[in-house]
Amino acid sequence: MKIANRLFQNKTPQWTLVALFAALAIVPVQSNAQAAAGIPKATAIGTSTIWGNVDGLAIEGLVQGPSAAISELQIACIFEYTEGDIFISPPALPAALNGLVHLDEALHGTLTEMRKSGKFKGHARETILLTPTQGGALASKKLLLIGLGNRQDFNAEQMKDIAHVAMREALRLGVEDFSFASDLKDAGVDSPTALIAENIVLGSIDAFRTQKWLGAKNMDQSPKLKKITLLAGPAFFETAGEGIKKAISSLNN
């Protein structure tokens, strides 16, 4: 279990072979029967692809969890708290593949403490910025949490507004790159992966273009942002990529 829980963490050379064998143990090779049944093929952790560009902004997909993705700003989405919501599997993903569990571990339990105590309620579009000053396992410099509201009220269209908020905050902070984790599957919400990814790109670019428009009118600085990265689990990378490519195609036409 200790080895499995390191899958989403940064890999130093001595962990490379251990992580490889752990990944093989957790994500078996897809059989012909699985492929015929439409079960998505697992993609290796650490795999990344630039799915395309919009207005000079690179849109990347990465198989990684929010605690281990390296970026200036990590963005993670959180529902309103219910007891044990990210730890009870199912409906939440198993701990070895659950990005929110790893994020909580990287923050030494602070994520759960904040949510359980009501310091961060997770209301829709609520935000809080964390800049850890002590050593820890969080790979990014800053962590922005965005609330998703009540999980019972969630719908895919909501992700456009969430992504809009994410982009606005990233631009306000002046970062050159950020990673975005929707964390829906981690929290046990069975969401349409491709549509979620598409809506994240659409909402992000809408806010990005507004900032560029303001910059052209000398009403604000032009964006410094060069890349956004959408995180996905091993089983959802290719499906998310289809949604991302669809959004890029519509935005470039």
PDB file of C-alpha atoms in Angstrom:
ATOM      1  CA  MET A   1       0.000   0.000   0.000  1.00  0.00           C
ATOM      2  CA  LYS A   2       2.818   2.422   0.766  1.00  0.00           C
ATOM      3  CA  ILE A   3       4.303   1.790  -2.655  1.00  0.00           C
ATOM      4  CA  ALA A   4       0.947   2.237  -4.400  1.00  0.00           C
ATOM      5  CA  ASN A   5       0.337   5.516  -2.658  1.00  0.00           C
ATOM      6  CA  ARG A   6       3.516   6.941  -4.162  1.00  0.00           C
ATOM      7  CA  LEU A   7       2.273   6.590  -7.748  1.00  0.00           C
ATOM      8  CA  PHE A   8       1.269  10.205  -8.111  1.00  0.00           C
ATOM      9  CA  GLN A   9       4.312  11.622  -6.306  1.00  0.00           C
ATOM     10  CA  ASN A  10       7.491  12.941  -7.913  1.00  0.00           C
ATOM     11  CA  LYS A  11       9.802  10.060  -8.757  1.00  0.00           C
ATOM     12  CA  THR A  12      13.456  10.278  -7.781  1.00  0.00           C
ATOM     13  CA  PRO A  13      15.762   7.794  -9.563  1.00  0.00           C
ATOM     14  CA  GLN A  14      15.660   5.267  -6.747  1.00  0.00           C
ATOM     15  CA  TRP A  15      11.870   5.106  -6.991  1.00  0.00           C
ATOM     16  CA  THR A  16      11.664   4.631 -10.758  1.00  0.00           C
ATOM     17  CA  LEU A  17      11.654   0.827 -10.824  1.00  0.00           C
ATOM     18  CA  VAL A  18       9.446   0.589  -7.734  1.00  0.00           C
ATOM     19  CA  ALA A  19       6.868   2.938  -9.257  1.00  0.00           C
ATOM     20  CA  LEU A  20       6.981   1.003 -12.533  1.00  0.00           C
ATOM     21  CA  PHE A  21       6.216  -2.316 -10.881  1.00  0.00           C
ATOM     22  CA  ALA A  22       3.522  -0.720  -8.694  1.00  0.00           C
ATOM     23  CA  ALA A  23       1.868   0.777 -11.752  1.00  0.00           C
ATOM     24  CA  LEU A  24       1.894  -2.582 -13.503  1.00  0.00           C
ATOM     25  CA  ALA A  25       0.331  -4.204 -10.443  1.00  0.00           C
ATOM     26  CA  ILE A  26      -2.458  -1.637 -10.194  1.00  0.00           C
ATOM     27  CA  VAL A  27      -3.162  -1.046 -13.892  1.00  0.00           C
ATOM     28  CA  PRO A  28      -3.042  -4.368 -15.736  1.00  0.00           C
ATOM     29  CA  VAL A  29      -2.497  -4.583 -19.487  1.00  0.00           C
ATOM     30  CA  GLN A  30      -5.782  -4.261 -21.310  1.00  0.00           C
ATOM     31  CA  SER A  31      -7.075  -7.524 -22.700  1.00  0.00           C
ATOM     32  CA  ASN A  32      -8.853  -7.975 -26.027  1.00  0.00           C
ATOM     33  CA  ALA A  33     -12.067  -8.623 -24.100  1.00  0.00           C
ATOM     34  CA  GLN A  34     -11.696  -5.308 -22.240  1.00  0.00           C
ATOM     35  CA  ALA A  35     -11.066  -3.458 -25.477  1.00  0.00           C
ATOM     36  CA  ALA A  36     -14.130  -5.050 -27.075  1.00  0.00           C
ATOM     37  CA  ALA A  37     -16.219  -4.049 -24.055  1.00  0.00           C
ATOM     38  CA  GLY A  38     -15.166  -0.408 -24.457  1.00  0.00           C
ATOM     39  CA  ILE A  39     -13.106  -0.257 -21.253  1.00  0.00           C
ATOM     40  CA  PRO A  40     -10.580   2.590 -21.678  1.00  0.00           C
ATOM     41  CA  LYS A  41      -6.908   1.631 -21.907  1.00  0.00           C
ATOM     42  CA  ALA A  42      -4.779   2.836 -19.004  1.00  0.00           C
ATOM     43  CA  THR A  43      -2.091   5.373 -19.899  1.00  0.00           C
ATOM     44  CA  ALA A  44       1.218   5.387 -18.058  1.00  0.00           C
ATOM     45  CA  ILE A  45       1.614   7.883 -15.225  1.00  0.00           C
ATOM     46  CA  GLY A  46       3.733  10.828 -16.345  1.00  0.00           C
ATOM     47  CA  THR A  47       2.533  10.672 -19.955  1.00  0.00           C
ATOM     48  CA  SER A  48       1.988  14.132 -21.403  1.00  0.00           C
ATOM     49  CA  THR A  49       0.734  15.456 -24.737  1.00  0.00           C
ATOM     50  CA  ILE A  50       0.284  18.946 -26.130  1.00  0.00           C
ATOM     51  CA  TRP A  51      -3.155  18.499 -27.660  1.00  0.00           C
ATOM     52  CA  GLY A  52      -2.982  21.837 -29.471  1.00  0.00           C
ATOM     53  CA  ASN A  53      -2.697  25.609 -29.163  1.00  0.00           C
ATOM     54  CA  VAL A  54      -5.232  28.424 -28.934  1.00  0.00           C
ATOM     55  CA  ASP A  55      -4.155  32.062 -29.328  1.00  0.00           C
ATOM     56  CA  GLY A  56      -0.543  31.039 -28.638  1.00  0.00           C
ATOM     57  CA  LEU A  57      -1.518  29.203 -25.446  1.00  0.00           C
ATOM     58  CA  ALA A  58      -0.464  25.540 -25.311  1.00  0.00           C
ATOM     59  CA  ILE A  59      -3.076  23.081 -24.020  1.00  0.00           C
ATOM     60  CA  GLU A  60      -1.444  20.035 -22.452  1.00  0.00           C
ATOM     61  CA  GLY A  61      -2.801  16.794 -21.066  1.00  0.00           C
ATOM     62  CA  LEU A  62      -0.885  15.001 -18.295  1.00  0.00           C
ATOM     63  CA  VAL A  63      -1.438  11.734 -16.446  1.00  0.00           C
ATOM     64  CA  GLN A  64      -0.644  12.888 -12.936  1.00  0.00           C
ATOM     65  CA  GLY A  65      -2.239  13.840  -9.636  1.00  0.00           C
ATOM     66  CA  PRO A  66      -2.448  17.397  -8.290  1.00  0.00           C
ATOM     67  CA  SER A  67       0.109  16.802  -5.539  1.00  0.00           C
ATOM     68  CA  ALA A  68       2.812  15.711  -7.997  1.00  0.00           C
ATOM     69  CA  ALA A  69       2.230  17.880 -11.079  1.00  0.00           C
ATOM     70  CA  ILE A  70       4.991  20.477 -11.361  1.00  0.00           C
ATOM     71  CA  SER A  71       3.685  23.965 -12.140  1.00  0.00           C
ATOM     72  CA  GLU A  72       3.711  27.513 -10.845  1.00  0.00           C
ATOM     73  CA  LEU A  73       0.086  27.089  -9.793  1.00  0.00           C
ATOM     74  CA  GLN A  74      -1.913  23.941  -9.134  1.00  0.00           C
ATOM     75  CA  ILE A  75      -5.689  24.242  -9.218  1.00  0.00           C
ATOM     76  CA  ALA A  76      -7.877  21.588  -7.603  1.00  0.00           C
ATOM     77  CA  CYS A  77     -11.675  21.420  -7.441  1.00  0.00           C
ATOM     78  CA  ILE A  78     -13.489  20.414  -4.260  1.00  0.00           C
ATOM     79  CA  PHE A  79     -17.129  19.658  -3.475  1.00  0.00           C
ATOM     80  CA  GLU A  80     -18.827  20.717  -0.275  1.00  0.00           C
ATOM     81  CA  TYR A  81     -17.697  18.410   2.515  1.00  0.00           C
ATOM     82  CA  THR A  82     -19.425  15.182   3.415  1.00  0.00           C
ATOM     83  CA  GLU A  83     -17.891  12.791   5.932  1.00  0.00           C
ATOM     84  CA  GLY A  84     -15.241  10.582   4.352  1.00  0.00           C
ATOM     85  CA  ASP A  85     -16.191  11.652   0.845  1.00  0.00           C
ATOM     86  CA  ILE A  86     -12.771  11.299  -0.804  1.00  0.00           C
ATOM     87  CA  PHE A  87     -11.733   8.252   1.215  1.00  0.00           C
ATOM     88  CA  ILE A  88     -14.671   5.848   0.841  1.00  0.00           C
ATOM     89  CA  SER A  89     -14.162   3.649  -2.228  1.00  0.00           C
ATOM     90  CA  PRO A  90     -16.456   3.267  -4.048  1.00  0.00           C
ATOM     91  CA  PRO A  91     -17.814   5.768  -5.021  1.00  0.00           C
ATOM     92  CA  ALA A  92     -14.464   7.603  -4.661  1.00  0.00           C
ATOM     93  CA  LEU A  93     -11.478   6.225  -6.563  1.00  0.00           C
ATOM     94  CA  PRO A  94      -9.214   3.805  -4.661  1.00  0.00           C
ATOM     95  CA  ALA A  95      -6.585   5.558  -2.546  1.00  0.00           C
ATOM     96  CA  ALA A  96      -3.723   4.448  -4.814  1.00  0.00           C
ATOM     97  CA  LEU A  97      -5.245   6.361  -7.748  1.00  0.00           C
ATOM     98  CA  ASN A  98      -7.038   9.140  -5.886  1.00  0.00           C
ATOM     99  CA  GLY A  99      -5.439  12.551  -6.485  1.00  0.00           C
ATOM    100  CA  LEU A 100      -7.376  14.225  -3.674  1.00  0.00           C
ATOM    101  CA  VAL A 101      -6.154  11.666  -1.153  1.00  0.00           C
ATOM    102  CA  HIS A 102      -2.567  12.274  -2.268  1.00  0.00           C
ATOM    103  CA  LEU A 103      -3.134  16.020  -2.123  1.00  0.00           C
ATOM    104  CA  ASP A 104      -4.398  15.733   1.447  1.00  0.00           C
ATOM    105  CA  GLU A 105      -1.332  13.665   2.345  1.00  0.00           C
ATOM    106  CA  ALA A 106       0.986  16.241   0.726  1.00  0.00           C
ATOM    107  CA  LEU A 107      -0.664  18.933   2.869  1.00  0.00           C
ATOM    108  CA  HIS A 108      -0.325  16.795   6.033  1.00  0.00           C
ATOM    109  CA  GLY A 109      -4.116  16.482   6.357  1.00  0.00           C
ATOM    110  CA  THR A 110      -4.771  20.231   6.065  1.00  0.00           C
ATOM    111  CA  LEU A 111      -7.168  19.769   3.137  1.00  0.00           C
ATOM    112  CA  THR A 112      -9.496  17.556   5.156  1.00  0.00           C
ATOM    113  CA  GLU A 113      -9.090  19.744   8.250  1.00  0.00           C
ATOM    114  CA  MET A 114     -10.071  22.874   6.298  1.00  0.00           C
ATOM    115  CA  ARG A 115     -13.103  21.217   4.778  1.00  0.00           C
ATOM    116  CA  LYS A 116     -14.293  19.439   7.912  1.00  0.00           C
ATOM    117  CA  SER A 117     -13.959  22.573  10.072  1.00  0.00           C
ATOM    118  CA  GLY A 118     -15.728  24.779   7.547  1.00  0.00           C
ATOM    119  CA  LYS A 119     -12.722  27.020   6.928  1.00  0.00           C
ATOM    120  CA  PHE A 120     -13.154  26.182   3.260  1.00  0.00           C
ATOM    121  CA  LYS A 121     -16.762  25.278   2.587  1.00  0.00           C
ATOM    122  CA  GLY A 122     -16.444  24.330  -1.076  1.00  0.00           C
ATOM    123  CA  HIS A 123     -19.408  26.427  -2.219  1.00  0.00           C
ATOM    124  CA  ALA A 124     -19.657  26.801  -5.984  1.00  0.00           C
ATOM    125  CA  ARG A 125     -16.844  29.080  -7.289  1.00  0.00           C
ATOM    126  CA  GLU A 126     -15.501  29.749  -3.767  1.00  0.00           C
ATOM    127  CA  THR A 127     -11.705  30.067  -3.845  1.00  0.00           C
ATOM    128  CA  ILE A 128      -8.804  29.927  -1.422  1.00  0.00           C
ATOM    129  CA  LEU A 129      -5.098  30.196  -2.233  1.00  0.00           C
ATOM    130  CA  LEU A 130      -2.487  28.185  -0.320  1.00  0.00           C
ATOM    131  CA  THR A 131       1.229  28.931  -0.454  1.00  0.00           C
ATOM    132  CA  PRO A 132       2.917  26.334   1.777  1.00  0.00           C
ATOM    133  CA  THR A 133       5.992  27.727   3.520  1.00  0.00           C
ATOM    134  CA  GLN A 134       7.148  24.462   5.090  1.00  0.00           C
ATOM    135  CA  GLY A 135       8.670  21.489   3.331  1.00  0.00           C
ATOM    136  CA  GLY A 136       6.199  18.984   1.982  1.00  0.00           C
ATOM    137  CA  ALA A 137       5.275  16.767  -0.925  1.00  0.00           C
ATOM    138  CA  LEU A 138       3.383  19.386  -2.944  1.00  0.00           C
ATOM    139  CA  ALA A 139       5.222  19.827  -6.258  1.00  0.00           C
ATOM    140  CA  SER A 140       3.665  23.158  -7.275  1.00  0.00           C
ATOM    141  CA  LYS A 141       4.545  26.532  -5.762  1.00  0.00           C
ATOM    142  CA  LYS A 142       0.942  27.504  -5.018  1.00  0.00           C
ATOM    143  CA  LEU A 143      -2.359  25.668  -4.683  1.00  0.00           C
ATOM    144  CA  LEU A 144      -5.709  27.218  -5.553  1.00  0.00           C
ATOM    145  CA  LEU A 145      -8.832  25.406  -4.366  1.00  0.00           C
ATOM    146  CA  ILE A 146     -12.096  26.107  -6.179  1.00  0.00           C
ATOM    147  CA  GLY A 147     -15.437  24.984  -4.776  1.00  0.00           C
ATOM    148  CA  LEU A 148     -17.833  22.886  -6.843  1.00  0.00           C
ATOM    149  CA  GLY A 149     -20.816  23.216  -4.506  1.00  0.00           C
ATOM    150  CA  ASN A 150     -23.203  20.398  -3.636  1.00  0.00           C
ATOM    151  CA  ARG A 151     -22.269  17.209  -5.475  1.00  0.00           C
ATOM    152  CA  GLN A 152     -25.945  16.392  -5.973  1.00  0.00           C
ATOM    153  CA  ASP A 153     -26.392  19.573  -8.032  1.00  0.00           C
ATOM    154  CA  PHE A 154     -23.337  19.131 -10.240  1.00  0.00           C
ATOM    155  CA  ASN A 155     -23.567  19.211 -14.020  1.00  0.00           C
ATOM    156  CA  ALA A 156     -20.944  19.325 -16.758  1.00  0.00           C
ATOM    157  CA  GLU A 157     -21.894  22.832 -17.916  1.00  0.00           C
ATOM    158  CA  GLN A 158     -20.786  24.136 -14.518  1.00  0.00           C
ATOM    159  CA  MET A 159     -17.161  23.451 -15.451  1.00  0.00           C
ATOM    160  CA  LYS A 160     -17.133  26.380 -17.875  1.00  0.00           C
ATOM    161  CA  ASP A 161     -17.717  28.777 -14.971  1.00  0.00           C
ATOM    162  CA  ILE A 162     -15.222  26.935 -12.760  1.00  0.00           C
ATOM    163  CA  ALA A 163     -12.565  27.108 -15.482  1.00  0.00           C
ATOM    164  CA  HIS A 164     -13.360  30.795 -16.004  1.00  0.00           C
ATOM    165  CA  VAL A 165     -12.645  31.432 -12.322  1.00  0.00           C
ATOM    166  CA  ALA A 166      -9.471  29.332 -12.525  1.00  0.00           C
ATOM    167  CA  MET A 167      -8.114  31.283 -15.471  1.00  0.00           C
ATOM    168  CA  ARG A 168      -8.976  34.671 -13.932  1.00  0.00           C
ATOM    169  CA  GLU A 169      -7.112  33.755 -10.745  1.00  0.00           C
ATOM    170  CA  ALA A 170      -4.116  32.388 -12.658  1.00  0.00           C
ATOM    171  CA  LEU A 171      -3.903  35.601 -14.700  1.00  0.00           C
ATOM    172  CA  ARG A 172      -4.254  37.727 -11.578  1.00  0.00           C
ATOM    173  CA  LEU A 173      -1.310  35.857 -10.035  1.00  0.00           C
ATOM    174  CA  GLY A 174       0.735  36.421 -13.187  1.00  0.00           C
ATOM    175  CA  VAL A 175       1.847  32.800 -13.626  1.00  0.00           C
ATOM    176  CA  GLU A 176       3.231  31.447 -16.889  1.00  0.00           C
ATOM    177  CA  ASP A 177       1.674  28.008 -16.458  1.00  0.00           C
ATOM    178  CA  PHE A 178      -0.872  26.246 -14.305  1.00  0.00           C
ATOM    179  CA  SER A 179      -2.243  22.725 -13.875  1.00  0.00           C
ATOM    180  CA  PHE A 180      -5.952  22.043 -13.486  1.00  0.00           C
ATOM    181  CA  ALA A 181      -7.456  19.006 -11.755  1.00  0.00           C
ATOM    182  CA  SER A 182     -11.231  18.703 -11.841  1.00  0.00           C
ATOM    183  CA  ASP A 183     -11.058  15.874  -9.246  1.00  0.00           C
ATOM    184  CA  LEU A 184     -14.599  14.741 -10.035  1.00  0.00           C
ATOM    185  CA  LYS A 185     -13.772  11.051 -10.342  1.00  0.00           C
ATOM    186  CA  ASP A 186     -11.579  11.244  -7.204  1.00  0.00           C
ATOM    187  CA  ALA A 187     -14.562  12.570  -5.260  1.00  0.00           C
ATOM    188  CA  GLY A 188     -16.825   9.798  -6.542  1.00  0.00           C
ATOM    189  CA  VAL A 189     -18.853  11.718  -9.129  1.00  0.00           C
ATOM    190  CA  ASP A 190     -19.357   9.780 -12.366  1.00  0.00           C
ATOM    191  CA  SER A 191     -18.938  12.605 -14.874  1.00  0.00           C
ATOM    192  CA  PRO A 192     -18.706  12.662 -18.706  1.00  0.00           C
ATOM    193  CA  THR A 193     -14.924  12.917 -19.041  1.00  0.00           C
ATOM    194  CA  ALA A 194     -14.681  14.264 -22.597  1.00  0.00           C
ATOM    195  CA  LEU A 195     -17.377  16.897 -22.073  1.00  0.00           C
ATOM    196  CA  ILE A 196     -15.817  18.016 -18.779  1.00  0.00           C
ATOM    197  CA  ALA A 197     -12.423  18.465 -20.462  1.00  0.00           C
ATOM    198  CA  GLU A 198     -14.012  20.314 -23.378  1.00  0.00           C
ATOM    199  CA  ASN A 199     -15.847  22.701 -21.058  1.00  0.00           C
ATOM    200  CA  ILE A 200     -12.717  23.389 -19.017  1.00  0.00           C
ATOM    201  CA  VAL A 201     -10.877  24.480 -22.149  1.00  0.00           C
ATOM    202  CA  LEU A 202     -13.807  26.566 -23.396  1.00  0.00           C
ATOM    203  CA  GLY A 203     -14.227  28.378 -20.074  1.00  0.00           C
ATOM    204  CA  SER A 204     -10.499  28.947 -19.674  1.00  0.00           C
ATOM    205  CA  ILE A 205     -10.011  30.422 -23.143  1.00  0.00           C
ATOM    206  CA  ASP A 206     -13.016  32.702 -22.769  1.00  0.00           C
ATOM    207  CA  ALA A 207     -11.395  34.327 -19.714  1.00  0.00           C
ATOM    208  CA  PHE A 208      -7.978  34.328 -21.416  1.00  0.00           C
ATOM    209  CA  ARG A 209      -9.340  36.182 -24.435  1.00  0.00           C
ATOM    210  CA  THR A 210     -11.009  38.773 -22.226  1.00  0.00           C
ATOM    211  CA  GLN A 211      -7.662  39.490 -20.580  1.00  0.00           C
ATOM    212  CA  LYS A 212      -5.981  39.825 -23.971  1.00  0.00           C
ATOM    213  CA  TRP A 213      -8.728  42.238 -25.045  1.00  0.00           C
ATOM    214  CA  LEU A 214      -8.165  44.351 -21.943  1.00  0.00           C
ATOM    215  CA  GLY A 215      -4.434  44.352 -22.600  1.00  0.00           C
ATOM    216  CA  ALA A 216      -4.946  45.573 -26.159  1.00  0.00           C
ATOM    217  CA  LYS A 217      -7.004  48.471 -24.787  1.00  0.00           C
ATOM    218  CA  ASN A 218      -4.323  49.320 -22.203  1.00  0.00           C
ATOM    219  CA  MET A 219      -6.774  48.517 -19.428  1.00  0.00           C
ATOM    220  CA  ASP A 220      -4.610  45.806 -17.906  1.00  0.00           C
ATOM    221  CA  GLN A 221      -1.453  43.836 -18.560  1.00  0.00           C
ATOM    222  CA  SER A 222      -1.469  41.298 -21.354  1.00  0.00           C
ATOM    223  CA  PRO A 223      -1.406  37.669 -20.122  1.00  0.00           C
ATOM    224  CA  LYS A 224       1.977  36.106 -19.326  1.00  0.00           C
ATOM    225  CA  LEU A 225       0.428  32.649 -19.415  1.00  0.00           C
ATOM    226  CA  LYS A 226       2.006  30.233 -21.902  1.00  0.00           C
ATOM    227  CA  LYS A 227       0.534  26.839 -21.021  1.00  0.00           C
ATOM    228  CA  ILE A 228      -2.319  25.205 -19.170  1.00  0.00           C
ATOM    229  CA  THR A 229      -2.214  21.524 -18.232  1.00  0.00           C
ATOM    230  CA  LEU A 230      -5.292  19.393 -17.666  1.00  0.00           C
ATOM    231  CA  LEU A 231      -4.598  16.479 -15.339  1.00  0.00           C
ATOM    232  CA  ALA A 232      -6.211  13.086 -15.845  1.00  0.00           C
ATOM    233  CA  GLY A 233      -6.031   9.645 -14.305  1.00  0.00           C
ATOM    234  CA  PRO A 234      -4.525   6.710 -16.228  1.00  0.00           C
ATOM    235  CA  ALA A 235      -7.917   5.410 -17.376  1.00  0.00           C
ATOM    236  CA  PHE A 236      -9.238   8.778 -18.568  1.00  0.00           C
ATOM    237  CA  PHE A 237      -6.331  10.412 -20.423  1.00  0.00           C
ATOM    238  CA  GLU A 238      -7.315   9.514 -23.987  1.00  0.00           C
ATOM    239  CA  THR A 239     -10.999  10.291 -23.411  1.00  0.00           C
ATOM    240  CA  ALA A 240     -10.141  13.676 -21.899  1.00  0.00           C
ATOM    241  CA  GLY A 241      -7.872  14.329 -24.870  1.00  0.00           C
ATOM    242  CA  GLU A 242     -10.770  13.885 -27.270  1.00  0.00           C
ATOM    243  CA  GLY A 243     -12.739  16.558 -25.432  1.00  0.00           C
ATOM    244  CA  ILE A 244      -9.743  18.893 -25.340  1.00  0.00           C
ATOM    245  CA  LYS A 245      -9.134  18.502 -29.078  1.00  0.00           C
ATOM    246  CA  LYS A 246     -12.805  19.153 -29.806  1.00  0.00           C
ATOM    247  CA  ALA A 247     -12.667  22.417 -27.824  1.00  0.00           C
ATOM    248  CA  ILE A 248      -9.424  23.510 -29.507  1.00  0.00           C
ATOM    249  CA  SER A 249     -10.905  22.822 -32.943  1.00  0.00           C
ATOM    250  CA  SER A 250     -14.042  24.887 -32.240  1.00  0.00           C
ATOM    251  CA  LEU A 251     -12.034  27.761 -30.739  1.00  0.00           C
ATOM    252  CA  ASN A 252      -9.644  27.935 -33.697  1.00  0.00           C
ATOM    253  CA  ASN A 253     -12.385  27.926 -36.337  1.00  0.00           C
TER     254      ASN A 253
END
